[in-house]
Coordinates of C-alpha atoms in Angstrom, one line a residue:
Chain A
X1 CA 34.2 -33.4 11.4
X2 CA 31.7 -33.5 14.5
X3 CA 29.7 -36.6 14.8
X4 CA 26.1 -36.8 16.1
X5 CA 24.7 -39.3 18.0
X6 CA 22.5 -41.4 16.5
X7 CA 19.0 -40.4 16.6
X8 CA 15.6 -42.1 14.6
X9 CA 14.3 -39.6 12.5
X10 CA 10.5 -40.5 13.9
X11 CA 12.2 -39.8 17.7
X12 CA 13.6 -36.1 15.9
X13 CA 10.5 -35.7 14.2
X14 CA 8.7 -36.2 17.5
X15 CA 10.9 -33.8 19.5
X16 CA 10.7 -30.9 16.8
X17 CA 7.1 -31.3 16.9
X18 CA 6.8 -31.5 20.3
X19 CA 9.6 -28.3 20.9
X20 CA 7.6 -26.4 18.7
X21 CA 4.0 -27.0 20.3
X22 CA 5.2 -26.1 23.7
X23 CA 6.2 -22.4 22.2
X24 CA 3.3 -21.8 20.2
X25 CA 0.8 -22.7 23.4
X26 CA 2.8 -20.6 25.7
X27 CA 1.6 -17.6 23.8
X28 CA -1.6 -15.9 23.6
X29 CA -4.4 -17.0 20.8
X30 CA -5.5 -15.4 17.2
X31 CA -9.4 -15.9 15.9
X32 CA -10.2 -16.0 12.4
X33 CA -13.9 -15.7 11.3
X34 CA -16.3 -14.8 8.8
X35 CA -18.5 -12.2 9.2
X36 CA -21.2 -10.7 7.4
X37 CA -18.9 -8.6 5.2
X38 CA -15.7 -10.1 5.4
X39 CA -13.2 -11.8 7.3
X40 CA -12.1 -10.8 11.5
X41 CA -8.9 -11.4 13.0
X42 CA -8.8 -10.9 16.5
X43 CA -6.3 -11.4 19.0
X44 CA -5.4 -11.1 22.6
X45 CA -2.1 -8.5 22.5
X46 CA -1.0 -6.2 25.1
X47 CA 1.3 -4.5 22.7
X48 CA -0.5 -1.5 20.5
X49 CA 2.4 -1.3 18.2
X50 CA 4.1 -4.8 17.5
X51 CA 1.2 -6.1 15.5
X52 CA 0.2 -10.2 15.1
X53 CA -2.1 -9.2 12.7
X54 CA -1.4 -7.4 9.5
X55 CA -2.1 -6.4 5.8
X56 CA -0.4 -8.6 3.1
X57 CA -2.0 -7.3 -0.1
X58 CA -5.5 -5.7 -1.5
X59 CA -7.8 -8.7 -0.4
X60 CA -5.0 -10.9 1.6
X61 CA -4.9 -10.4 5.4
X62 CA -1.6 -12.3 8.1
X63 CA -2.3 -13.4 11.2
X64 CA 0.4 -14.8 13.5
X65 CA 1.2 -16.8 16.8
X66 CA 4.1 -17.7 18.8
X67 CA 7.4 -16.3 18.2
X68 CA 7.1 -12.5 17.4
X69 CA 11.0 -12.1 15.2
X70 CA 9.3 -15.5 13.9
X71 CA 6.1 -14.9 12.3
X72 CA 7.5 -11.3 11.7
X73 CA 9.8 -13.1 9.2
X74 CA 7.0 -14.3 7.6
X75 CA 4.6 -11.6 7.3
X76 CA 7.6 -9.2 5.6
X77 CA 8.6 -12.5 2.9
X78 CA 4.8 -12.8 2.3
X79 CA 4.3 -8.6 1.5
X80 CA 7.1 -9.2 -1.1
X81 CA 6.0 -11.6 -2.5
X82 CA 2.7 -10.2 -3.2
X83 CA 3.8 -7.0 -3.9
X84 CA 6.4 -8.4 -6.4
X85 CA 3.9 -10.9 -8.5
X86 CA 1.6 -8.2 -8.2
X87 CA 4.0 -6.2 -10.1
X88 CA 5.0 -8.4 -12.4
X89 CA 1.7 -9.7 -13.6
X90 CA -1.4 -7.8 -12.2
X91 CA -3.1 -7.2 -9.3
X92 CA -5.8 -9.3 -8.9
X93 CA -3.1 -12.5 -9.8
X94 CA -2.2 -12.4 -5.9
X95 CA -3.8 -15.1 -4.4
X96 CA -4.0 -15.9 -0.7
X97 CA -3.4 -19.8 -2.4
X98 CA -0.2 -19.3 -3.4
X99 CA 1.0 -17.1 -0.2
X100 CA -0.1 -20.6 1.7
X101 CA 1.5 -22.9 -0.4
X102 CA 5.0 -20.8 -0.3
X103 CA 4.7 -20.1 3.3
X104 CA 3.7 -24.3 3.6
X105 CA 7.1 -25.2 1.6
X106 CA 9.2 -22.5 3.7
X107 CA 7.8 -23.9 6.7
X108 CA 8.4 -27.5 6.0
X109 CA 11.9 -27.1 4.9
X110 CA 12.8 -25.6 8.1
X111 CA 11.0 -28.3 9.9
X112 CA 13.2 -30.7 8.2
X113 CA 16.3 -29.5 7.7
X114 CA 16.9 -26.8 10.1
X115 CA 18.2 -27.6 14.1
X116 CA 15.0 -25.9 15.6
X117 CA 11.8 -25.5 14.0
X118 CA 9.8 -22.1 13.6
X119 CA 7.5 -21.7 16.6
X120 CA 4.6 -20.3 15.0
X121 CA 0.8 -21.0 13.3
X122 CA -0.4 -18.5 11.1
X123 CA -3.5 -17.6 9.2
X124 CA -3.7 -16.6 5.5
X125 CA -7.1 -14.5 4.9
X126 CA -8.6 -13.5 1.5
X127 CA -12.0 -12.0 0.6
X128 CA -12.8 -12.0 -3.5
X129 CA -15.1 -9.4 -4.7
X130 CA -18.8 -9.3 -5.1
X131 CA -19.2 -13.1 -4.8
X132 CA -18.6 -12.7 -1.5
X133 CA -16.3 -15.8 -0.7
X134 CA -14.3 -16.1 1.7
X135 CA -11.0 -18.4 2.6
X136 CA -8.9 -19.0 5.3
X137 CA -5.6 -21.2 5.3
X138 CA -4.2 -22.1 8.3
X139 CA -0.3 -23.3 8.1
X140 CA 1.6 -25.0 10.7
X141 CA 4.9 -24.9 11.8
X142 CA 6.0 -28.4 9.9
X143 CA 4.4 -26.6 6.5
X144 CA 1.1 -28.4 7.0
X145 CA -2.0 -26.6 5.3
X146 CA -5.7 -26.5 6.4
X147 CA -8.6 -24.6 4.4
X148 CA -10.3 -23.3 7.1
X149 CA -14.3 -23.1 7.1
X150 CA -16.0 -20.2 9.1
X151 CA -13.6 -19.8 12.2
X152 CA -10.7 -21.3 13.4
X153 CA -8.4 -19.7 16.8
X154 CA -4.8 -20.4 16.6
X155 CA -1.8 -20.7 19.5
X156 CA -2.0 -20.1 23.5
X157 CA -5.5 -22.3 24.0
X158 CA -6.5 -22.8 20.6
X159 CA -8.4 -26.5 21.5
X160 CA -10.2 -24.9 24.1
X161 CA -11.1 -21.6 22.4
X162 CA -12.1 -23.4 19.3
X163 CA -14.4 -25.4 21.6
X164 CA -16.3 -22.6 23.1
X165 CA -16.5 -20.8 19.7
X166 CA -18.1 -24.3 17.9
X167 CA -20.9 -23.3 20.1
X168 CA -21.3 -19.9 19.5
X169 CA -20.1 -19.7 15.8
X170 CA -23.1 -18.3 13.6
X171 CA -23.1 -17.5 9.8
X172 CA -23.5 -13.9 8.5
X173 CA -22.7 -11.8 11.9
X174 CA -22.7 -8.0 11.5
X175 CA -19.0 -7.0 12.7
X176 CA -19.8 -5.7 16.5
X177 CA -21.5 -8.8 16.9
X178 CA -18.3 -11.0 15.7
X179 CA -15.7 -8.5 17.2
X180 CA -18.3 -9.0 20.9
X181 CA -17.9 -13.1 20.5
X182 CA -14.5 -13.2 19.4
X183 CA -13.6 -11.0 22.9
X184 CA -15.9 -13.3 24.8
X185 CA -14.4 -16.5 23.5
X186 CA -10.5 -15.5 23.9
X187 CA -11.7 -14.0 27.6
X188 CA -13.3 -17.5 28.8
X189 CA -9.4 -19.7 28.8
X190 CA -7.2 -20.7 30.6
X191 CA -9.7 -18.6 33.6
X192 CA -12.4 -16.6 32.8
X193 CA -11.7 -13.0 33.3
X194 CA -11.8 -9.0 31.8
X195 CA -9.8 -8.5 28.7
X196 CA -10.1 -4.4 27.9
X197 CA -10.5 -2.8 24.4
X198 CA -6.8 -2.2 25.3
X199 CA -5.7 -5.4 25.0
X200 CA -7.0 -6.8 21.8
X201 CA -5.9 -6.1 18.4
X202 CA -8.4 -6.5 15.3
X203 CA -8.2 -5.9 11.6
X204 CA -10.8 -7.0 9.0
X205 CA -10.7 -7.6 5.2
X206 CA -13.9 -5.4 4.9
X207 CA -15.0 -6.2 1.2
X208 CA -17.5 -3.4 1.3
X209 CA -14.8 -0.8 1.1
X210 CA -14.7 1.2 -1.9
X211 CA -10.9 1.4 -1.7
X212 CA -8.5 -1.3 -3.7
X213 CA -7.2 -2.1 -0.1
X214 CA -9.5 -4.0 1.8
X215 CA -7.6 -4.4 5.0
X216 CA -8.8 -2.0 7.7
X217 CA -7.2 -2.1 11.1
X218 CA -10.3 -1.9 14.0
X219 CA -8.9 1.3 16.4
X220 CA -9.5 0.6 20.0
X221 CA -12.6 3.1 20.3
X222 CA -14.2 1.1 17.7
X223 CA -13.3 -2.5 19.2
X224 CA -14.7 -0.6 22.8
X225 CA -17.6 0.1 20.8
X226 CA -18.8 -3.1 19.8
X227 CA -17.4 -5.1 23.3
X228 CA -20.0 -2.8 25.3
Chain B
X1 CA 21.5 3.0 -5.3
X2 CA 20.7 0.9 -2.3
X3 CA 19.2 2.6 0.9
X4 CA 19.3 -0.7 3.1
X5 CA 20.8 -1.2 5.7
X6 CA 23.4 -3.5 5.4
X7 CA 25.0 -4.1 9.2
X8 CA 25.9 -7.9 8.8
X9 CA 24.9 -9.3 12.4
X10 CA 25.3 -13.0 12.4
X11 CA 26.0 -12.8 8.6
X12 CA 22.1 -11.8 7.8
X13 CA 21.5 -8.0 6.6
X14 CA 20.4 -6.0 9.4
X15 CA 16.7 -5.0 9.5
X16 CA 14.1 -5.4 6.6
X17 CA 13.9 -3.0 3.7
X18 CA 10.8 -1.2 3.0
X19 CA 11.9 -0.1 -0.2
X20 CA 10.0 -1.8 -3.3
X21 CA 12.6 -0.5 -5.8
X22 CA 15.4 -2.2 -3.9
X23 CA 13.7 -5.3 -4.2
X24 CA 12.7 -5.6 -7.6
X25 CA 16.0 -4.4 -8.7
X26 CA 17.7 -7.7 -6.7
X27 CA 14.4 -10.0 -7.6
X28 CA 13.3 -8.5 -10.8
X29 CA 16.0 -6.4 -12.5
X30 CA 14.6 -7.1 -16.0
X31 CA 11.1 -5.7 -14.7
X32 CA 12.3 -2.4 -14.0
X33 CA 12.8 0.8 -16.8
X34 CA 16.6 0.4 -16.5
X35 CA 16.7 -2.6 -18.6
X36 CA 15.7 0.3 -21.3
X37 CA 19.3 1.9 -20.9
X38 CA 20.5 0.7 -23.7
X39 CA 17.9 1.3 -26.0
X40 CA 18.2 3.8 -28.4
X41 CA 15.4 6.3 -27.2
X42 CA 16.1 9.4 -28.5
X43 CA 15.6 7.4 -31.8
X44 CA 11.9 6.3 -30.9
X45 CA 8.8 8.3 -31.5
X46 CA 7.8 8.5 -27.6
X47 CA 4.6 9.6 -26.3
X48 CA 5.1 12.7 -24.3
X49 CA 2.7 14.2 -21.6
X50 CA 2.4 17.7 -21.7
X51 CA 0.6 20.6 -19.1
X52 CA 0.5 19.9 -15.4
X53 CA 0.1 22.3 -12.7
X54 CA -0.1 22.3 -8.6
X55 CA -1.1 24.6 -5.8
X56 CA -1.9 25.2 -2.8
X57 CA -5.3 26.1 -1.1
X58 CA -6.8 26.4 2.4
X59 CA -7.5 22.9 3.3
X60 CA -5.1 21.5 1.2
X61 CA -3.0 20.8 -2.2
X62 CA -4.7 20.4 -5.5
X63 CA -3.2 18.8 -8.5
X64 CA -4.1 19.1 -12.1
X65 CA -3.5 18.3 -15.1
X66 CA -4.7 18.2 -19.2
X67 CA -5.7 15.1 -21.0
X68 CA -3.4 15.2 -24.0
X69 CA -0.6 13.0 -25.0
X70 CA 1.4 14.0 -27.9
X71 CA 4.1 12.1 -30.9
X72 CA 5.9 14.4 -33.0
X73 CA 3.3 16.5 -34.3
X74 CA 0.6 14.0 -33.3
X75 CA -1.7 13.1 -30.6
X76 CA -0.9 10.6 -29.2
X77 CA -3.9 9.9 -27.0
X78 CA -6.9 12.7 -26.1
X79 CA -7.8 10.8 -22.9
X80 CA -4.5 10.3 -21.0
X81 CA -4.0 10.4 -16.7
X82 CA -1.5 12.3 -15.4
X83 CA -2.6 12.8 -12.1
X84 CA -2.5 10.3 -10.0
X85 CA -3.0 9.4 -6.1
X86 CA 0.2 8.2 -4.7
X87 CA -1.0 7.0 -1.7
X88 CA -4.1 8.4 0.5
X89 CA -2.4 11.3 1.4
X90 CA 0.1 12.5 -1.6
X91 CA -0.4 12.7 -5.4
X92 CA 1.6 13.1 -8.6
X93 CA 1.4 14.6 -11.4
X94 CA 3.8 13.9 -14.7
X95 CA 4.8 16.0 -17.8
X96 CA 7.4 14.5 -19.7
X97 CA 8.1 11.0 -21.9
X98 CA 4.4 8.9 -21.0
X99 CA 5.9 5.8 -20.9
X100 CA 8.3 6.3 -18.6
X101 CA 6.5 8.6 -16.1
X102 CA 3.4 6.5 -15.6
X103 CA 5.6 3.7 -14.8
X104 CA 7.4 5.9 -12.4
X105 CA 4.4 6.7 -11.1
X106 CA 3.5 2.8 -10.7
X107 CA 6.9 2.0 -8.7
X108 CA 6.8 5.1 -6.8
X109 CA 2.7 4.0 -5.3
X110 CA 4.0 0.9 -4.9
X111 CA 7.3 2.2 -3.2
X112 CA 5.2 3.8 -0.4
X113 CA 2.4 1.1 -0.2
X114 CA 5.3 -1.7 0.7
X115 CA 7.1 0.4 3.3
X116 CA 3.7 1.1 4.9
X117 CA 3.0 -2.3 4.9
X118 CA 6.1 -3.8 6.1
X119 CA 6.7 -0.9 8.6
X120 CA 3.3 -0.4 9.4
X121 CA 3.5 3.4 8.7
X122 CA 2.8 5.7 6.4
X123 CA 6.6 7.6 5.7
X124 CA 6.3 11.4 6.3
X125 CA 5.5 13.6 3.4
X126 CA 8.5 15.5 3.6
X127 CA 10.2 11.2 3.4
X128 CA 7.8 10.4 0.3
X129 CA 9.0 13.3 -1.6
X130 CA 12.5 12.6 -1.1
X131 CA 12.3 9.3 -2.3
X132 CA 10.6 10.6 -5.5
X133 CA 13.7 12.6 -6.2
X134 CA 15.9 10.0 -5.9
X135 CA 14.2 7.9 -8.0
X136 CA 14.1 10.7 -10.6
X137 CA 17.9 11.3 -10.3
X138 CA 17.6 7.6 -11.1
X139 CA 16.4 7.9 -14.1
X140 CA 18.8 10.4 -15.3
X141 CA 20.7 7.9 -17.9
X142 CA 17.3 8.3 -19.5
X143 CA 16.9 11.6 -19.5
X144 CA 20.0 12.1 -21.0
X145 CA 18.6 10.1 -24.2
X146 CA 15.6 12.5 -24.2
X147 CA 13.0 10.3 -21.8
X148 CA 12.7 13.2 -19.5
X149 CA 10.5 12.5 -16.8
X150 CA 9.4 15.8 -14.9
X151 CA 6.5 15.1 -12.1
X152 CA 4.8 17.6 -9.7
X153 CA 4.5 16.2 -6.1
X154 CA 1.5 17.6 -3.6
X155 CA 0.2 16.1 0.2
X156 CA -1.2 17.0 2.5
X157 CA 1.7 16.9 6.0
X158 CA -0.5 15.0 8.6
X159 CA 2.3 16.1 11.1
X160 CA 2.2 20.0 10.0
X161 CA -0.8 20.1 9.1
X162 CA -1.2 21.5 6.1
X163 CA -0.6 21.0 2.1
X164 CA 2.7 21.1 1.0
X165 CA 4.0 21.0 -2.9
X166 CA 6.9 20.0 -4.6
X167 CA 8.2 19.9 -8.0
X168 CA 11.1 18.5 -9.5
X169 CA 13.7 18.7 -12.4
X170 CA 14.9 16.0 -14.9
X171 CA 18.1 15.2 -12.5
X172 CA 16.3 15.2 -9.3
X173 CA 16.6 18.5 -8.1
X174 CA 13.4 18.9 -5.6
X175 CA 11.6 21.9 -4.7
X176 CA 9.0 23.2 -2.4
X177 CA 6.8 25.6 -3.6
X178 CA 4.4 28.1 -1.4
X179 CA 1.6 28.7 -4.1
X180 CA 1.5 27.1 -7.2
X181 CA 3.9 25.8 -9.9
X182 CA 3.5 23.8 -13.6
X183 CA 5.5 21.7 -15.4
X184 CA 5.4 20.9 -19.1
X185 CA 5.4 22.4 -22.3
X186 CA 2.4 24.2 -21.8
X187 CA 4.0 25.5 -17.9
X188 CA 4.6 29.2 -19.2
X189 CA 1.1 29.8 -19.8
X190 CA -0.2 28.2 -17.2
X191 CA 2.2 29.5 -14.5
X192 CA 1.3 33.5 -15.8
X193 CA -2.6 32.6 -15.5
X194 CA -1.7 31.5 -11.8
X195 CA 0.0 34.2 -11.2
X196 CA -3.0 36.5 -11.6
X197 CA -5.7 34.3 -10.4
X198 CA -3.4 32.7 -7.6
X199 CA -4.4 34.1 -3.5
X200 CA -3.1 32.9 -1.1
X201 CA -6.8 30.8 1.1
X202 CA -8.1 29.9 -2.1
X203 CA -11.6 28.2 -1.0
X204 CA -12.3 24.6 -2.8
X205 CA -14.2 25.8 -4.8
X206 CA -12.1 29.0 -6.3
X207 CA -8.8 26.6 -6.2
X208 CA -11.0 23.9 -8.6
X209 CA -11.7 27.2 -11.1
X210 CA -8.1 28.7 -11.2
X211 CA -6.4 25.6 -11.7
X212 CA -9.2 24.5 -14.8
X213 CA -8.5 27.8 -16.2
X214 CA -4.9 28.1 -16.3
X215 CA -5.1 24.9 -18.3
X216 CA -7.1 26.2 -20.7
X217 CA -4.6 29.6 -20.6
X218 CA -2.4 27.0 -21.6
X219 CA -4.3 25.1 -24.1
X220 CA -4.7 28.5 -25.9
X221 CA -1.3 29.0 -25.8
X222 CA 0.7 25.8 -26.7
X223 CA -0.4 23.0 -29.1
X224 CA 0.7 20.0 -27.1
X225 CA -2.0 20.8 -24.5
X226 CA -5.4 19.4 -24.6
X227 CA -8.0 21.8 -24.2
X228 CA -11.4 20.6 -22.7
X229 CA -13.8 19.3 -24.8
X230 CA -17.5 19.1 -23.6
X231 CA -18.4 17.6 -27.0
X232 CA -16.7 14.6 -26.4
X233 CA -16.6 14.6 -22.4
X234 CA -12.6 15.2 -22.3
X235 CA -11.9 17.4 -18.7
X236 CA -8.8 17.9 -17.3
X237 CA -8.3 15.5 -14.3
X238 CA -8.0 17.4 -10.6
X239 CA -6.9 15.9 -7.7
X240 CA -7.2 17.5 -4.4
X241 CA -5.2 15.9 -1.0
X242 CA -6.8 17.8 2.3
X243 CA -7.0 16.0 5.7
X244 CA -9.5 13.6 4.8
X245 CA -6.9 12.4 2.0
X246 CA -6.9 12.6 -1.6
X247 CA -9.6 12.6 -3.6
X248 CA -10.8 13.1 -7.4
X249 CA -12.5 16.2 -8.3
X250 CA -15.8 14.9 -9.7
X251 CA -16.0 15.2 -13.5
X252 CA -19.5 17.6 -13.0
X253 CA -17.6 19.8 -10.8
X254 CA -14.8 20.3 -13.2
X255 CA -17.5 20.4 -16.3
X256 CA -19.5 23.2 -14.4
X257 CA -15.9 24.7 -13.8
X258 CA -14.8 24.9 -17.7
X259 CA -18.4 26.1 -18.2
X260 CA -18.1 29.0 -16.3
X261 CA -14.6 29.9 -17.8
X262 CA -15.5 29.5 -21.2
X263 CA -18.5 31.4 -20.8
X264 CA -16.7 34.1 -19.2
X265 CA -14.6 34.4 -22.3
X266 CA -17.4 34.1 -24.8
X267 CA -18.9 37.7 -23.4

């Protein structure tokens, strides 16, 4: 039997936390906002193919920072789950809600009871239908949930960013618009410099498309486009 | 069957596992068909779909298929589907115990919708219709009680190029076929209307009026198949899969279609 020193659980709490926030800044950020006909994630990623930003289900978008095996984990546990209780029950039963609240409880036992904490943050997008509502849910690494309104930016210099967007942020953007921003935002921190079509990665939940699947990733001519 | 890929490393499994059948079967097993193994099917009055048929054409593969559904000597439903999408570039087509094949058809769109998700690609055609074999050799202990399930498989190969077809027997046995094939209890008659009206570059156009009249070749021909009725608004169901994916032949197309066939005939 190994003993451990003694350590208060506030002090542990405190280290985890901190351990955990170190990671998730060292990595580049993720935006999340409403547009005019959906929901934009956009994010900083120099890697075409090993995506931080990804489909989950018909109306249900991922987006994740900090550790890539990580929130990679996550993205593949959320797909079957949706696919599963979609499935078993019916389609339109998968709600972005429920992803949350079971990410949120895997996230907060592994917090707790695990030796290191998951470094990540990820969003949890939905669109409904006609009505045109829109959620976000942010979850943390210690399983802590946020229903995000209109925007939110996630990991690397998420105070900063969220800052600069506060001030830009309008309701009811056309897409170019929001995809043009959401580039200017995550180009102005730490320095202000280029970031090339290259570079970023974009998907939206588009609810205007006729298809079941709403989740449409932006390809790099388009995301050009609308940055020039 | 499991195709994952089990390599312990650490004591985890190796790799995720785009399969959606896997994972039902360990989440779910009582959601699946197999739970029916047991059952004493070839007792049951099942629901049977009857005439399908598939070819190719120049800018693609079309699938087709009659509206009839048939119990014993009854029909069992005038209106049924049994050509489907199976993702945006394949479709299938069933003949065989209802039931059963239109919940094959549900695993098997759900089968490549979860490996493209979790892999983030679409699997190759030549992949997607290997898959549907094995899970018709799956089914097999149901076959054996008489819940054959025989589909027709047609995409279009983004990597080739072209529209390729397949069609399968009850145990899994998989073929690919260079012009046109049918399956069903209406297949004889279809198949010999193909084979004079068949050329190889069939336009759109000429592909949507061979295929609607070798299913009524084989409504003539064979009871279980549903003939169209303009009366009532019942048309076969095409589906064609070019390069811009698959798509549903517009109901006024295939109207104007039967018109022109059964007005041929009337002379």
């Amino acid at each position: 039997m190994s003993f451990m020193p003694y350590v208060a659980p506030e002090q542990l709490m405190k280290d985890r936390s901190e351990y955990a926030h170190k990671g998730i800044a060292r990595g580049r950020s993720v935006i999340g906002l409403e547009y005019a006909d959906g929901l934009l994630f956009l994010a900083e990623n120099p890697s075409a193919t090993l995506h931080k930003i990804s489909e989950i289900y018909d109306r249900i978008a991922f987006a994740g920072v900090g550790k890539y095996s990580e929130f990679e984990e996550l993205r593949i546990a959320g797909i079957r789950l949706a696919d599963l209780r979609g499935y078993a029950y019916g389609r339109e039963d998968v709600k972005a809600r429920d992803l949350a609240n079971a990410y949120s409880q895997a996230l907060s036992s592994i917090f707790t009871q695990q030796l290191k904490p998951y470094e990540v943050e990820i969003l949890v997008g939905e669109v409904d239908g006609e009505a045109g509502g829109t959620s976000i849910y942010h979850v943390l690494f210690d399983g802590s949930v946020t229903d995000e309104q209109g925007f939110v930016v996630i990991g690397g210099q998420a105070e900063r960013l969220t800052e600069a967007l506060r001030t830009r942020y309008e309701p009811g953007w056309d897409l170019a618009t929001a995809v043009r921003t959401a580039i200017g935002v995550l180009a102005s921190a730490p320095e202000p410099r280029d970031l090339p079509a290259e570079q970023i990665e974009a998907g939206v939940l588009d609810r205007t498309r006729p298809q079941r699947r709403k989740f449409r990733r932006l390809a790099p001519e388009e995301i050009e486009r609308a940055a020039s | 069957m499991s195709d994952e890929l089990k390599l312990p490393l650490a004591g985890t499994p190796f790799g995720a596992s785009p399969s959606f059948v896997d994972l039902v079967r360990s989440e779910r097993p009582e959601a699946i068909p197999e739970a029916l193994r047991r059952a004493a099917a070839t007792e049951l009055q099942v629901a049977s779909a009857t005439t399908v048929l598939g070819l190719r054409y120049a800018d693609g593969t079309l699938l087709a298929g009659d509206r009839r559904a048939t119990a014993g000597n009854l029909i069992a439903d005038a209106r049924m589907r049994k050509v489907f999408p199976a993702d945006d570039y394949s479709a299938i087509a069933i003949a065989g115990a209802a039931g059963q094949a239109v919940e094959l058809v549900k695993l098997f769109q759900l089968e490549l919708e979860h490996y493209e998700k979790i892999t983030g690609d679409r699997l190759s055609l030549e992949g997607k219709a290997n898959r549907l074999a094995q899970m018709i050799r799956e089914n097999f202990p149901m076959a054996m009680q008489g819940l054959v399930v025989v589909p027709l498989f047609g995409g279009f190969d983004e990597r080739r190029g072209e529209g390729r077809l397949f069609y399968y027997d009850a145990i899994g046995g998989r073929w690919e076929e260079d012009d046109f094939q049918a399956t069903g209890s209406g297949a004889l008659p279809a198949k010999n209307s193909l084979k004079k009206r068949w050329r190889p570059g069939l336009a759109r156009e000429e592909a949507i009026r061979v295929a609607v009249e070798a299913l009524i070749d084989a409504a003539d021909d064979d009871a279980a198949t549903g003939g169209p009725d303009p009366a009532r608004g019942i048309y076969p169901v095409l589906l064609t899969v070019g390069p811009q994916g698959a798509a549903e032949v517009p109901e006024d197309e295939v109207a104007a279609a039967v018109a022109a066939v059964q007005e041929e005939r009337a002379r």
